């Protein structure tokens, strides 16, 4: 901003505000951002705030303030508006994704051109390619003025070659060999006998490495190493940015075994039920995986009794001297829950009641985890269902009601067959058939067959109602 503050050395009362240099932006927009109003006093102490406010709008390349008598004059140079955005060279990221990302950074079509925002987008895009393993990606931006206050952006991308892992080393391990640990990971150098264009093991991606480090941690925690930690991860690139070298340093810590295991809280479970659900055995090596299985078993057991939101909180009691971990599985039941409503979604071809009759969990009845699982299994077995999910959603404003949202992905169950043949006795043989496993969205089956030859014509129509009775006995 170029504004001479000397002309504002003496305070004056603003009688009018004039805006100069506008092309597309309205004077009202300028006045809205300007922190000065007609009738207010204005002096040099307010100049910087006024100029900054106009700059922060992102609409102007330059702002100047001057004074003519008691009139405040605001002279602006508008930023060019972004016209077309042309993107070339992108293969791994779709053009629509890039345009959406640019829009979120306020460098989309119709936005005022902000070079800082454009540079910020380029850096984020460069980081995105690096996270995907394309460290050598080149991104070039060219601005092409159109002469009407607009500018086109030409974004040229050279993604380069995907970086490949050349070496991955693990240090600090004592209980397990490096080869055994590397075998737990999805990342690593390509094997001698692996086929280059089929193997993805040596493809480097940041998210993939993070997932592998989590796997490494789980591997140790499931084998009693409670205090295992990854102390350092170093990733370096070859000069051509196509080779990746990874070093992972670990601190295993000591191995712990299970001490006493108990269940506390007001839960109403019998000793036999607890013994069946708790798979943790004192004296065995502590395993986080087995502990989670026990939590799941207890949760399912309580869920069968209607406690949809029971919480099982493992409270560890560590004996450092003997390297033992006792566990108190504390249960907070919460309120017994019943199902208010079952919502069927995604059934574009099939009637609602077809899916409802497969539900073992009913509306206005106590929630049952076992019935929920049976319902999901029955839905999944239908020939016209690709997948079925049941989400449990608490009812707002209550602590004892849930809705079940059944998400169905459907598939076609129609079958067609055409056959032809020839024999001296029967001449030309023709067979046509069609089978619908979900006739008109009712879940009923319709099959029509037609056989034709010189001596015979056979027609066969089969209609089966798999729910002829309420209990699911079919009739055809």
Short mmCIF file of C-alpha atoms in Angstrom, two decimals:
data_model
loop_
_atom_site.label_atom_id
_atom_site.label_comp_id
_atom_site.label_asym_id
_atom_site.label_seq_id
_atom_site.Cartn_x
_atom_site.Cartn_y
_atom_site.Cartn_z
CA UNK A 1 0.00 0.00 0.00
CA UNK A 2 1.26 3.44 -0.85
CA UNK A 3 -0.46 6.01 1.33
CA UNK A 4 1.06 9.27 2.44
CA UNK A 5 0.31 9.60 6.13
CA UNK A 6 1.56 13.20 6.19
CA UNK A 7 -1.67 14.42 4.57
CA UNK A 8 -3.54 12.96 7.54
CA UNK A 9 -1.33 14.54 10.20
CA UNK A 10 -4.20 16.79 11.23
CA UNK A 11 -7.43 15.09 12.26
CA UNK A 12 -10.52 15.92 10.19
CA UNK A 13 -14.18 14.92 10.07
CA UNK A 14 -14.94 12.81 6.99
CA UNK A 15 -17.74 14.48 5.03
CA UNK A 16 -17.61 12.09 2.07
CA UNK A 17 -15.75 8.98 0.83
CA UNK A 18 -14.84 8.57 -2.85
CA UNK A 19 -13.59 5.29 -4.33
CA UNK A 20 -11.46 5.32 -7.49
CA UNK A 21 -10.14 2.54 -9.75
CA UNK A 22 -13.05 0.12 -9.51
CA UNK A 23 -13.84 -2.23 -12.41
CA UNK A 24 -15.80 -5.20 -11.08
CA UNK A 25 -15.96 -4.60 -7.34
CA UNK A 26 -18.77 -2.30 -6.18
CA UNK A 27 -18.18 0.84 -4.13
CA UNK A 28 -20.47 -0.65 -1.48
CA UNK A 29 -18.10 -3.59 -1.05
CA UNK A 30 -15.17 -1.21 -0.49
CA UNK A 31 -17.12 0.83 2.05
CA UNK A 32 -18.14 -2.37 3.82
CA UNK A 33 -14.49 -3.34 4.39
CA UNK A 34 -13.37 0.22 5.20
CA UNK A 35 -13.43 0.83 9.01
CA UNK A 36 -14.28 4.54 8.53
CA UNK A 37 -17.71 6.14 8.19
CA UNK A 38 -18.92 9.56 7.07
CA UNK A 39 -19.15 11.85 10.09
CA UNK A 40 -16.27 10.18 11.96
CA UNK A 41 -12.90 11.78 12.73
CA UNK A 42 -9.89 10.43 10.83
CA UNK A 43 -6.14 10.92 11.28
CA UNK A 44 -2.81 9.22 10.54
CA UNK A 45 -3.20 6.70 13.40
CA UNK A 46 -6.09 5.07 11.52
CA UNK A 47 -4.46 4.86 8.07
CA UNK A 48 -2.72 1.49 8.60
CA UNK A 49 -5.89 -0.21 9.89
CA UNK A 50 -7.93 1.11 6.96
CA UNK A 51 -5.40 -0.05 4.36
CA UNK A 52 -4.98 -3.47 6.06
CA UNK A 53 -8.73 -4.05 6.14
CA UNK A 54 -8.99 -3.48 2.39
CA UNK A 55 -5.98 -5.72 1.70
CA UNK A 56 -7.39 -8.52 3.83
CA UNK A 57 -10.46 -8.65 1.62
CA UNK A 58 -8.21 -10.25 -1.01
CA UNK A 59 -9.78 -8.10 -3.73
CA UNK A 60 -7.05 -5.53 -4.30
CA UNK A 61 -3.50 -5.50 -5.59
CA UNK A 62 -2.80 -1.99 -4.33
CA UNK A 63 -4.55 0.47 -2.00
CA UNK A 64 -3.86 4.20 -1.55
CA UNK A 65 -5.55 6.72 0.71
CA UNK A 66 -5.52 10.47 0.11
CA UNK A 67 -7.48 13.54 1.17
CA UNK A 68 -9.20 16.29 -0.76
CA UNK A 69 -10.40 18.79 1.79
CA UNK A 70 -12.70 16.81 4.07
CA UNK A 71 -13.20 14.06 1.48
CA UNK A 72 -11.41 10.73 2.01
CA UNK A 73 -10.26 9.33 -1.36
CA UNK A 74 -9.67 5.58 -1.65
CA UNK A 75 -7.72 4.58 -4.78
CA UNK A 76 -7.52 0.85 -5.50
CA UNK A 77 -6.10 -1.49 -8.11
CA UNK A 78 -8.23 -4.59 -8.32
CA UNK A 79 -6.76 -8.06 -8.48
CA UNK A 80 -7.46 -9.85 -11.73
CA UNK A 81 -10.34 -12.33 -11.60
CA UNK A 82 -9.46 -15.96 -12.33
CA UNK A 83 -10.93 -17.11 -15.64
CA UNK A 84 -10.24 -20.56 -17.00
CA UNK A 85 -8.05 -23.05 -15.15
CA UNK A 86 -6.24 -25.48 -17.45
CA UNK A 87 -4.59 -28.51 -15.84
CA UNK A 88 -2.35 -30.91 -17.78
CA UNK A 89 -0.13 -33.87 -16.92
CA UNK A 90 -2.11 -35.13 -13.93
CA UNK A 91 -2.69 -38.90 -13.94
CA UNK A 92 -2.78 -39.92 -10.28
CA UNK A 93 -5.08 -37.09 -9.18
CA UNK A 94 -8.29 -36.31 -11.04
CA UNK A 95 -8.82 -32.84 -12.51
CA UNK A 96 -12.05 -32.47 -10.51
CA UNK A 97 -10.13 -33.15 -7.28
CA UNK A 98 -7.53 -30.51 -8.12
CA UNK A 99 -10.13 -27.89 -9.08
CA UNK A 100 -11.98 -28.52 -5.81
CA UNK A 101 -8.75 -28.18 -3.84
CA UNK A 102 -7.97 -24.90 -5.63
CA UNK A 103 -11.45 -23.59 -4.84
CA UNK A 104 -10.94 -24.39 -1.16
CA UNK A 105 -7.75 -22.28 -1.26
CA UNK A 106 -9.71 -19.42 -2.90
CA UNK A 107 -7.94 -19.78 -6.24
CA UNK A 108 -10.95 -21.13 -8.11
CA UNK A 109 -12.66 -19.75 -11.18
CA UNK A 110 -14.17 -16.33 -10.46
CA UNK A 111 -12.02 -15.70 -7.38
CA UNK A 112 -9.73 -12.68 -7.22
CA UNK A 113 -6.19 -13.77 -8.07
CA UNK A 114 -4.11 -14.07 -4.91
CA UNK A 115 -0.55 -15.08 -5.72
CA UNK A 116 0.16 -16.09 -2.12
CA UNK A 117 -2.86 -18.40 -2.09
CA UNK A 118 -1.76 -19.89 -5.43
CA UNK A 119 1.73 -20.56 -4.06
CA UNK A 120 0.19 -22.11 -0.95
CA UNK A 121 -1.86 -24.47 -3.13
CA UNK A 122 1.26 -25.46 -5.09
CA UNK A 123 3.10 -26.37 -1.88
CA UNK A 124 0.17 -28.45 -0.64
CA UNK A 125 -0.08 -30.22 -3.99
CA UNK A 126 3.66 -30.92 -3.92
CA UNK A 127 3.26 -32.37 -0.41
CA UNK A 128 0.32 -34.50 -1.57
CA UNK A 129 2.36 -36.00 -4.40
CA UNK A 130 5.24 -36.65 -2.00
CA UNK A 131 2.87 -38.45 0.39
CA UNK A 132 1.80 -40.63 -2.55
CA UNK A 133 5.43 -41.47 -3.31
CA UNK A 134 6.01 -39.02 -6.18
CA UNK A 135 8.81 -36.97 -4.64
CA UNK A 136 10.12 -35.78 -7.99
CA UNK A 137 6.83 -34.27 -9.14
CA UNK A 138 7.23 -30.89 -10.86
CA UNK A 139 4.41 -28.34 -10.71
CA UNK A 140 4.56 -25.20 -12.84
CA UNK A 141 2.03 -22.38 -12.93
CA UNK A 142 1.67 -19.88 -15.75
CA UNK A 143 -0.63 -16.85 -15.59
CA UNK A 144 -2.15 -15.80 -18.90
CA UNK A 145 -3.81 -12.32 -18.84
CA UNK A 146 -6.95 -12.04 -20.98
CA UNK A 147 -7.13 -8.23 -21.24
CA UNK A 148 -10.59 -7.92 -19.66
CA UNK A 149 -9.47 -7.91 -16.05
CA UNK A 150 -9.30 -11.68 -16.06
CA UNK A 151 -6.40 -14.09 -16.00
CA UNK A 152 -6.27 -17.77 -16.93
CA UNK A 153 -4.20 -20.20 -14.87
CA UNK A 154 -2.28 -22.92 -16.71
CA UNK A 155 -1.18 -25.63 -14.27
CA UNK A 156 1.35 -28.02 -15.78
CA UNK A 157 2.22 -31.16 -13.80
CA UNK A 158 5.02 -33.64 -14.40
CA UNK A 159 4.36 -36.38 -11.87
CA UNK A 160 7.66 -38.15 -12.55
CA UNK A 161 8.44 -41.67 -11.39
CA UNK A 162 7.04 -43.20 -8.23
CA UNK A 163 9.71 -43.57 -5.55
CA UNK A 164 10.62 -47.17 -4.65
CA UNK A 165 11.91 -48.48 -1.34
CA UNK A 166 15.50 -49.65 -1.78
CA UNK A 167 16.25 -50.44 1.85
CA UNK A 168 14.31 -50.70 5.14
CA UNK A 169 16.22 -51.38 8.37
CA UNK A 170 14.99 -51.89 11.93
CA UNK A 171 17.43 -51.32 14.79
CA UNK A 172 17.15 -51.82 18.56
CA UNK A 173 15.33 -55.16 18.25
CA UNK A 174 16.53 -58.05 20.43
CA UNK A 175 13.57 -60.38 21.01
CA UNK A 176 12.76 -60.78 17.32
CA UNK A 177 14.95 -60.86 14.22
CA UNK A 178 14.81 -58.06 11.69
CA UNK A 179 13.52 -60.43 9.00
CA UNK A 180 10.62 -61.54 11.25
CA UNK A 181 9.68 -57.92 11.95
CA UNK A 182 9.94 -56.92 8.30
CA UNK A 183 7.59 -59.79 7.49
CA UNK A 184 4.85 -58.02 9.48
CA UNK A 185 5.04 -54.94 7.24
CA UNK A 186 3.49 -54.14 3.87
CA UNK A 187 6.43 -51.88 2.98
CA UNK A 188 9.92 -52.99 2.04
CA UNK A 189 12.28 -53.59 -0.88
CA UNK A 190 10.93 -55.74 -3.69
CA UNK A 191 11.72 -59.43 -3.34
CA UNK A 192 14.00 -61.24 -5.75
CA UNK A 193 11.19 -63.31 -7.25
CA UNK A 194 8.46 -60.67 -7.21
CA UNK A 195 7.05 -59.44 -10.52
CA UNK A 196 7.80 -55.68 -10.87
CA UNK A 197 4.48 -54.53 -12.29
CA UNK A 198 2.44 -56.70 -9.88
CA UNK A 199 4.31 -56.06 -6.63
CA UNK A 200 3.39 -52.98 -4.59
CA UNK A 201 5.54 -53.77 -1.55
CA UNK A 202 8.32 -51.41 -2.57
CA UNK A 203 6.00 -48.50 -3.39
CA UNK A 204 6.55 -45.79 -0.81
CA UNK A 205 3.69 -43.74 0.61
CA UNK A 206 3.68 -41.86 3.90
CA UNK A 207 0.28 -43.21 4.99
CA UNK A 208 1.40 -46.75 4.17
CA UNK A 209 4.50 -46.37 6.34
CA UNK A 210 2.43 -44.97 9.23
CA UNK A 211 0.16 -48.02 8.97
CA UNK A 212 3.20 -50.31 9.04
CA UNK A 213 4.56 -48.63 12.17
CA UNK A 214 1.17 -49.23 13.82
CA UNK A 215 1.40 -52.91 12.80
CA UNK A 216 4.87 -53.13 14.31
CA UNK A 217 3.60 -51.65 17.58
CA UNK A 218 0.65 -54.08 17.66
CA UNK A 219 3.00 -57.01 16.97
CA UNK A 220 5.02 -56.21 20.10
CA UNK A 221 2.03 -55.30 22.28
CA UNK A 222 0.39 -58.64 21.43
CA UNK A 223 3.52 -60.39 22.70
CA UNK A 224 3.75 -58.76 26.10
CA UNK A 225 5.91 -55.72 25.34
CA UNK A 226 3.70 -53.08 26.95
CA UNK A 227 6.29 -50.32 26.87
CA UNK A 228 7.38 -50.86 23.28
CA UNK A 229 7.92 -47.64 21.38
CA UNK A 230 9.36 -46.44 18.10
CA UNK A 231 12.04 -43.95 19.03
CA UNK A 232 12.89 -42.66 15.56
CA UNK A 233 11.93 -43.00 11.92
CA UNK A 234 14.24 -41.64 9.26
CA UNK A 235 13.24 -41.49 5.59
CA UNK A 236 15.81 -40.32 3.04
CA UNK A 237 15.80 -40.07 -0.75
CA UNK A 238 18.37 -40.84 -3.40
CA UNK A 239 19.63 -37.82 -5.40
CA UNK A 240 17.19 -38.58 -8.23
CA UNK A 241 14.31 -38.81 -5.68
CA UNK A 242 13.35 -42.26 -6.98
CA UNK A 243 14.96 -44.38 -4.26
CA UNK A 244 13.74 -44.41 -0.64
CA UNK A 245 15.82 -45.51 2.35
CA UNK A 246 14.03 -46.06 5.67
CA UNK A 247 15.50 -46.58 9.14
CA UNK A 248 13.26 -47.45 12.08
CA UNK A 249 14.69 -47.42 15.61
CA UNK A 250 12.76 -49.24 18.35
CA UNK A 251 12.92 -49.68 22.11
CA UNK A 252 11.36 -53.03 23.00
CA UNK A 253 11.22 -52.69 26.77
CA UNK A 254 10.49 -55.68 29.00
CA UNK A 255 8.00 -58.50 28.39
CA UNK A 256 5.05 -58.74 30.79
CA UNK A 257 2.79 -61.63 31.77
CA UNK A 258 -0.76 -61.56 33.05
CA UNK A 259 -1.42 -61.42 36.75
CA UNK A 260 -4.84 -61.61 38.36
CA UNK A 261 -7.81 -60.90 36.06
CA UNK A 262 -11.15 -59.80 37.47
CA UNK A 263 -14.47 -58.26 36.44
CA UNK A 264 -15.99 -55.48 38.55
CA UNK A 265 -18.99 -53.20 38.42
CA UNK A 266 -22.72 -53.82 38.61
CA UNK A 267 -23.25 -56.12 35.64
CA UNK A 268 -25.57 -58.99 36.62
CA UNK A 269 -23.44 -61.61 34.82
CA UNK A 270 -23.06 -65.08 36.28
CA UNK A 271 -19.65 -66.55 37.02
CA UNK A 272 -20.15 -69.05 34.20
CA UNK A 273 -20.88 -66.26 31.71
CA UNK A 274 -17.79 -64.35 32.82
CA UNK A 275 -15.56 -67.41 32.51
CA UNK A 276 -16.85 -68.04 29.01
CA UNK A 277 -16.31 -64.43 27.91
CA UNK A 278 -12.92 -63.78 29.53
CA UNK A 279 -10.18 -65.45 27.49
CA UNK A 280 -7.34 -63.89 29.50
CA UNK A 281 -5.43 -66.51 31.51
CA UNK A 282 -3.13 -65.52 34.43
CA UNK A 283 0.47 -66.46 33.72
CA UNK A 284 0.26 -66.25 29.94
CA UNK A 285 2.11 -63.54 28.01
CA UNK A 286 0.02 -60.37 27.98
CA UNK A 287 -1.65 -59.75 24.63
CA UNK A 288 -3.46 -56.56 23.73
CA UNK A 289 -5.32 -58.50 21.03
CA UNK A 290 -6.65 -61.06 23.53
CA UNK A 291 -7.63 -58.25 25.90
CA UNK A 292 -9.64 -56.58 23.11
CA UNK A 293 -11.28 -59.91 22.29
CA UNK A 294 -12.35 -60.22 25.93
CA UNK A 295 -13.75 -56.71 25.88
CA UNK A 296 -15.69 -57.55 22.73
CA UNK A 297 -17.01 -60.79 24.26
CA UNK A 298 -18.27 -58.96 27.34
CA UNK A 299 -19.76 -56.18 25.21
CA UNK A 300 -21.63 -58.72 23.05
CA UNK A 301 -22.84 -60.59 26.13
CA UNK A 302 -24.23 -57.41 27.66
CA UNK A 303 -25.57 -56.33 24.26
CA UNK A 304 -27.68 -59.50 24.12
CA UNK A 305 -29.36 -58.32 27.31
CA UNK A 306 -30.21 -54.92 25.87
CA UNK A 307 -27.25 -52.87 27.10
CA UNK A 308 -26.21 -51.35 23.79
CA UNK A 309 -23.81 -48.82 25.31
CA UNK A 310 -22.21 -50.77 28.13
CA UNK A 311 -18.59 -49.72 28.63
CA UNK A 312 -15.82 -52.12 29.62
CA UNK A 313 -12.80 -50.26 30.92
CA UNK A 314 -9.64 -52.36 31.53
CA UNK A 315 -7.78 -50.97 34.55
CA UNK A 316 -4.17 -52.28 34.55
CA UNK A 317 -2.25 -52.96 37.75
CA UNK A 318 1.44 -53.22 36.85
CA UNK A 319 3.89 -55.13 39.05
CA UNK A 320 7.25 -53.90 37.76
CA UNK A 321 9.30 -56.13 40.05
CA UNK A 322 7.76 -59.36 38.72
CA UNK A 323 6.84 -57.98 35.29
CA UNK A 324 3.17 -58.87 35.76
CA UNK A 325 0.04 -56.99 34.70
CA UNK A 326 -3.19 -57.51 36.60
CA UNK A 327 -6.41 -56.43 34.92
CA UNK A 328 -9.65 -55.23 36.42
CA UNK A 329 -12.32 -55.19 33.70
CA UNK A 330 -14.67 -52.57 35.09
CA UNK A 331 -18.18 -52.60 33.60
CA UNK A 332 -20.45 -49.56 33.45
CA UNK A 333 -23.78 -50.87 32.20
CA UNK A 334 -25.67 -47.70 31.44
CA UNK A 335 -29.38 -48.04 30.78
CA UNK A 336 -31.04 -50.97 29.09
CA UNK A 337 -31.84 -49.92 25.53
CA UNK A 338 -34.70 -50.65 23.18
CA UNK A 339 -35.01 -50.09 19.45
CA UNK A 340 -37.26 -47.19 18.53
CA UNK A 341 -37.13 -47.39 14.74
CA UNK A 342 -35.52 -49.40 11.95
CA UNK A 343 -34.69 -47.40 8.82
CA UNK A 344 -34.03 -49.23 5.53
CA UNK A 345 -31.81 -47.30 3.11
CA UNK A 346 -30.37 -48.06 -0.31
CA UNK A 347 -33.24 -50.31 -1.46
CA UNK A 348 -33.76 -48.76 -4.87
CA UNK A 349 -35.12 -51.95 -6.48
CA UNK A 350 -36.65 -53.81 -3.57
CA UNK A 351 -39.67 -53.07 -1.42
CA UNK A 352 -39.08 -52.11 2.19
CA UNK A 353 -40.96 -55.03 3.70
CA UNK A 354 -38.78 -57.57 1.86
CA UNK A 355 -35.83 -56.53 4.01
CA UNK A 356 -37.84 -55.98 7.18
CA UNK A 357 -39.02 -59.59 7.22
CA UNK A 358 -35.38 -60.69 7.42
CA UNK A 359 -34.81 -58.65 10.56
CA UNK A 360 -34.63 -60.71 13.76
CA UNK A 361 -34.31 -57.49 15.76
CA UNK A 362 -37.72 -55.82 15.93
CA UNK A 363 -38.85 -52.27 16.57
CA UNK A 364 -40.11 -51.40 20.08
CA UNK A 365 -38.23 -54.37 21.57
CA UNK A 366 -35.12 -54.63 23.71
CA UNK A 367 -31.89 -54.20 21.80
CA UNK A 368 -30.06 -57.50 21.24
CA UNK A 369 -26.55 -57.70 19.79
CA UNK A 370 -27.11 -61.35 18.88
CA UNK A 371 -30.33 -60.58 16.98
CA UNK A 372 -28.59 -57.68 15.26
CA UNK A 373 -25.83 -59.96 13.99
CA UNK A 374 -28.35 -62.58 12.85
CA UNK A 375 -30.28 -59.89 10.98
CA UNK A 376 -27.14 -58.74 9.18
CA UNK A 377 -26.27 -62.32 8.21
CA UNK A 378 -29.76 -63.00 6.82
CA UNK A 379 -29.71 -59.80 4.77
CA UNK A 380 -26.26 -60.57 3.42
CA UNK A 381 -27.39 -64.00 2.21
CA UNK A 382 -30.12 -62.62 -0.04
CA UNK A 383 -29.15 -63.16 -3.71
CA UNK A 384 -30.00 -59.56 -4.62
CA UNK A 385 -27.89 -57.98 -1.84
CA UNK A 386 -24.24 -57.07 -2.43
CA UNK A 387 -23.62 -55.89 1.13
CA UNK A 388 -25.57 -55.01 4.27
CA UNK A 389 -24.54 -52.82 7.20
CA UNK A 390 -26.51 -52.02 10.34
CA UNK A 391 -25.51 -48.87 12.20
CA UNK A 392 -26.72 -48.24 15.74
CA UNK A 393 -27.61 -44.58 16.28
CA UNK A 394 -28.59 -43.20 19.71
CA UNK A 395 -31.84 -41.24 19.72
CA UNK A 396 -31.13 -37.60 20.58
CA UNK A 397 -32.47 -36.50 23.95
CA UNK A 398 -32.72 -40.05 25.35
CA UNK A 399 -30.34 -42.49 27.00
CA UNK A 400 -32.33 -45.69 26.49
CA UNK A 401 -33.37 -45.63 22.82
CA UNK A 402 -31.61 -46.35 19.54
CA UNK A 403 -32.48 -46.33 15.86
CA UNK A 404 -31.08 -48.95 13.51
CA UNK A 405 -30.01 -47.69 10.08
CA UNK A 406 -29.86 -50.62 7.66
CA UNK A 407 -27.64 -49.68 4.69
CA UNK A 408 -28.23 -51.97 1.70
CA UNK A 409 -26.13 -52.18 -1.46
CA UNK A 410 -28.17 -54.06 -4.05
CA UNK A 411 -27.13 -56.11 -7.06
CA UNK A 412 -28.99 -57.68 -9.96
CA UNK A 413 -30.23 -61.25 -9.50
CA UNK A 414 -31.46 -61.67 -13.08
CA UNK A 415 -30.13 -64.57 -15.15
CA UNK A 416 -30.52 -65.17 -18.88
CA UNK A 417 -29.67 -68.26 -20.88
CA UNK A 418 -29.64 -68.97 -24.60
CA UNK A 419 -28.83 -72.33 -26.15
CA UNK A 420 -28.90 -73.81 -29.63
CA UNK A 421 -28.13 -77.19 -31.17
CA UNK A 422 -28.91 -79.53 -34.03
CA UNK A 423 -29.77 -83.22 -34.39
CA UNK A 424 -30.95 -85.34 -37.32
CA UNK A 425 -34.06 -86.46 -35.48
CA UNK A 426 -35.16 -83.15 -33.95
CA UNK A 427 -33.59 -80.67 -36.34
CA UNK A 428 -32.68 -77.26 -34.92
CA UNK A 429 -32.89 -77.10 -31.10
CA UNK A 430 -33.43 -73.75 -29.40
CA UNK A 431 -33.51 -73.03 -25.66
CA UNK A 432 -34.32 -69.66 -24.08
CA UNK A 433 -34.69 -68.88 -20.40
CA UNK A 434 -34.91 -66.02 -17.96
CA UNK A 435 -34.78 -66.11 -14.17
CA UNK A 436 -35.55 -63.24 -11.82
CA UNK A 437 -34.62 -63.76 -8.18
CA UNK A 438 -36.29 -60.53 -7.07
CA UNK A 439 -39.40 -60.25 -9.25
CA UNK A 440 -40.68 -56.65 -9.25
CA UNK A 441 -38.82 -55.95 -6.01
CA UNK A 442 -40.92 -58.43 -4.00
CA UNK A 443 -38.18 -60.96 -3.26
CA UNK A 444 -40.20 -63.61 -5.11
CA UNK A 445 -38.65 -65.78 -7.82
CA UNK A 446 -39.91 -66.07 -11.39
CA UNK A 447 -38.38 -68.43 -13.96
CA UNK A 448 -39.49 -68.88 -17.58
CA UNK A 449 -38.02 -71.53 -19.92
CA UNK A 450 -38.79 -72.26 -23.56
CA UNK A 451 -37.52 -75.25 -25.57
CA UNK A 452 -38.28 -75.53 -29.27
CA UNK A 453 -37.45 -78.20 -31.82
CA UNK A 454 -39.02 -79.74 -34.94
CA UNK A 455 -40.95 -82.27 -32.88
CA UNK A 456 -41.33 -80.64 -29.44
CA UNK A 457 -42.21 -77.33 -27.91
CA UNK A 458 -41.93 -77.04 -24.13
CA UNK A 459 -42.87 -74.07 -21.96
CA UNK A 460 -42.13 -73.92 -18.26
CA UNK A 461 -43.04 -71.16 -15.82
CA UNK A 462 -41.95 -71.34 -12.18
CA UNK A 463 -43.05 -68.86 -9.51
CA UNK A 464 -41.78 -69.19 -5.94
CA UNK A 465 -42.78 -67.18 -2.91
CA UNK A 466 -40.03 -67.72 -0.29
CA UNK A 467 -42.28 -66.22 2.38
CA UNK A 468 -45.56 -67.96 1.67
CA UNK A 469 -45.99 -68.28 5.43
CA UNK A 470 -44.97 -65.83 8.12
CA UNK A 471 -42.26 -68.23 9.27
CA UNK A 472 -40.53 -68.22 5.89
CA UNK A 473 -41.86 -71.45 4.38
CA UNK A 474 -41.78 -71.09 0.60
CA UNK A 475 -44.30 -72.24 -1.96
CA UNK A 476 -43.90 -72.56 -5.68
#
